[in-house]
Amino acid sequence: MGNRYTGRTFIVEILAIVLGLVFLVPFYYLVSNSLKSFAEILSNTSALPSVLQFQNYVNAYHQMNFLKAFSNSLLITVVSSIVLVFFCSMAAYMLVRTKKKISNIIFMMFVAAMVIPFQSIMIPLVKVTGNLGMINSVWGLVIMYLGFGSGMTIFLYHGFIKGIPVELEEAATIDGCSRLGVFWRIVFPLLKPITVTVIILNSLWIWNDFLLPSLVLQDPELKTIPLATFSFFGQYTKQWDLALAGLMLSIIPLLIFFFAMQKHIVKGITSGSIK
Amino acid sequence: MNSPSKLQDIEVGSVGNQKMLKEKPFLNIKNLKNLKSVGLFVLLVGPAFLAFTIIVLIPFFMGVYYAFTDWNGVNGTINWVGLDNFKYVFTEDKQFHKSFWITTKYTAVAIILTNIVGFILALLVTKTLKTRNMLRTVFFMPNLIGGLLLGFVWQFIFVKGFASIGQISGISLFELPWLGDANTAFWGIVIVSVWQGAGYIMLIYTAALQNVPQELIEAAKTDGANRWQILRHITIPMIAPAVTVCLFLTISWSFKVFDVNLSLTNGGPFKSTEMLALNIYTEAFVNNRYGLGEAKALIFFLVVAAITIIQVTYTKKKEVES
């Protein structure tokens, strides 16, 4: 725990690096084998590829209809995240600032429902949303994400808004701003740190979500990346060269997002879970 | 979206009203100053609450009803069967019992290992190591990728990678048919979950460790405390709130595990690793026994809710005591 770099710290550092390498081993197998020919995967699984087979990626890209899946995932994730921020920040603001029993009741309902596992809802959900014409529709799915994400998103905003002094808003109201105007012009910009957290947590969840879209999006044209990977992998089990390249294609966007947003992701997760 | 959401609000209001009758009616115009603020409340809270009601609340309560029916999801006839589904699940459904047991075992193992590994990683990256930022990135990276993709990656590792490592190193542990045997397939799921979850848990413990005052540790050192005593009597009590959060998270992840289960073993071999979430899914969408699946889902919900409540109250009590 000390601040000096001693011989002991050096030993700990070596052990930590070894542990880090162990964590990376699966990635090594994934990347190196995704670039080998099928025969080489079978004969030399642990070695580096002798010839780089980029053709695996080209084949997987076409057979997964990767571009389509990628744009579906992107559209659903971006729109759902924005919708969640837009409606839940307003709702949380109103619930904090309206000092009535009803606000507490509604807030407690949102929080209590976070305990409900998805499996307890999914069977009737398919029926309800089917009746409402939300099946096989990107917009239907966005509304579902609003419903499922609202609990945690409102909970996070609620906690943050409680810490913002009302005086700021009162001054603006006296200056003739409407309540909505006060929220969007004065309060919302102050919520930026928690908004970043909310966007990161929600977009990672939505991007990686498999079960909900698998129940709701049956049209192959609407497949998201997890759905496309699932059927691709199912189709090409044991044809590892294609399957691994397809997996890599699905993982690459996440890695790019991670390295671009790493600072925010780390901050977002820590503040999101400690609240 | 507005007019139905107003309806929702009035409903909720009147339910609330009945409860509050002894005190005073609260949702009348006088109390909320004027109609305008009621309207604004509905406008701002309404959309999120409406979506929440349609997507979470209504299906949840419908599910409770279906648990007592023989609904098969295909034809329209839904007959009330009372407690038959529950009787079947508790007395006859051997697979459900097996799933329940394996999920409990998995949850216990995964919570302990994920928290221990996560905590050790946090201790490492809060030391003054030169590579600590890079290490933190590496440890966290698996967490970013969804369980479905990770399960597939590890399927390859267990089937091909381990065999190859076994051949090179001669260690027989790697030469086992990992996914082909009930026992090792179980540990396979545990390994993937710990590898995935530890980085997230590490971040929470790291934040907590950075808030432990250095003076306290220095003072304990001066008093002659050893490293273990400092960890046991200062660091761990000081990060108790983070422990609550991490236990809460890992319990809920583990008990509800689905994606990794589906993509890594798909419940196999011979349904020996079929955990509860996958069992419910199969019952409903593969066997088309929606009523029965819903009865299981209701039991599943009750267990999740009970664990959560017990665990939160218990750790909160602990925090106060220490």
CSV table of N, CA and C in Angstrom, one decimal, chain A residues 9 20 46 56 81 99 111 116 145 150-151 154 213 237 242 258 263 275:
chain,number,residue,atom,x,y,z
A,9,THR,N,7.2,-4.6,-4.8
A,9,THR,CA,6.3,-4.1,-5.8
A,9,THR,C,6.6,-4.7,-7.1
A,20,GLY,N,-2.5,-10.7,-16.2
A,20,GLY,CA,-3.1,-10.0,-17.4
A,20,GLY,C,-3.0,-10.8,-18.7
A,46,SER,N,-2.6,-23.6,-31.4
A,46,SER,CA,-1.9,-22.7,-30.5
A,46,SER,C,-0.9,-21.7,-31.2
A,56,ASN,N,-11.2,-15.3,-44.7
A,56,ASN,CA,-12.2,-15.7,-43.7
A,56,ASN,C,-13.1,-14.6,-43.4
A,81,SER,N,-31.2,4.5,-26.7
A,81,SER,CA,-30.4,5.3,-25.6
A,81,SER,C,-30.9,6.7,-25.6
A,99,LYS,N,-43.3,17.3,-4.7
A,99,LYS,CA,-43.2,16.7,-3.4
A,99,LYS,C,-44.6,16.2,-3.0
A,111,VAL,N,-38.4,1.4,-9.1
A,111,VAL,CA,-37.3,0.8,-8.4
A,111,VAL,C,-37.6,-0.7,-8.1
A,116,ILE,N,-37.6,-7.7,-10.9
A,116,ILE,CA,-38.2,-8.7,-11.8
A,116,ILE,C,-37.3,-9.2,-12.8
A,145,TYR,N,-37.4,-1.2,-24.9
A,145,TYR,CA,-36.2,-0.8,-24.2
A,145,TYR,C,-36.5,0.4,-23.3
A,150,SER,N,-36.3,2.0,-18.1
A,150,SER,CA,-36.7,3.2,-17.3
A,150,SER,C,-36.4,3.0,-15.8
A,151,GLY,N,-36.6,1.8,-15.3
A,151,GLY,CA,-36.3,1.7,-13.9
A,151,GLY,C,-34.9,2.2,-13.4
A,154,ILE,N,-34.2,6.0,-14.5
A,154,ILE,CA,-34.9,7.0,-13.6
A,154,ILE,C,-34.2,7.0,-12.2
A,213,PRO,N,-34.4,-9.1,-28.3
A,213,PRO,CA,-34.6,-9.1,-29.8
A,213,PRO,C,-34.9,-10.4,-30.4
A,237,THR,N,-21.2,-24.3,-37.0
A,237,THR,CA,-20.5,-24.9,-35.9
A,237,THR,C,-19.5,-25.9,-36.5
A,242,LEU,N,-14.7,-19.8,-40.4
A,242,LEU,CA,-15.7,-18.9,-40.7
A,242,LEU,C,-16.3,-18.4,-39.4
A,258,PHE,N,-14.9,0.7,-26.9
A,258,PHE,CA,-14.3,0.7,-25.6
A,258,PHE,C,-13.0,1.6,-25.6
A,263,LYS,N,-12.3,6.0,-20.7
A,263,LYS,CA,-12.4,6.8,-19.5
A,263,LYS,C,-13.8,7.0,-19.0
A,275,LYS,N,-24.1,4.2,-6.7
A,275,LYS,CA,-25.3,5.0,-6.3
A,275,LYS,C,-26.4,4.1,-5.7
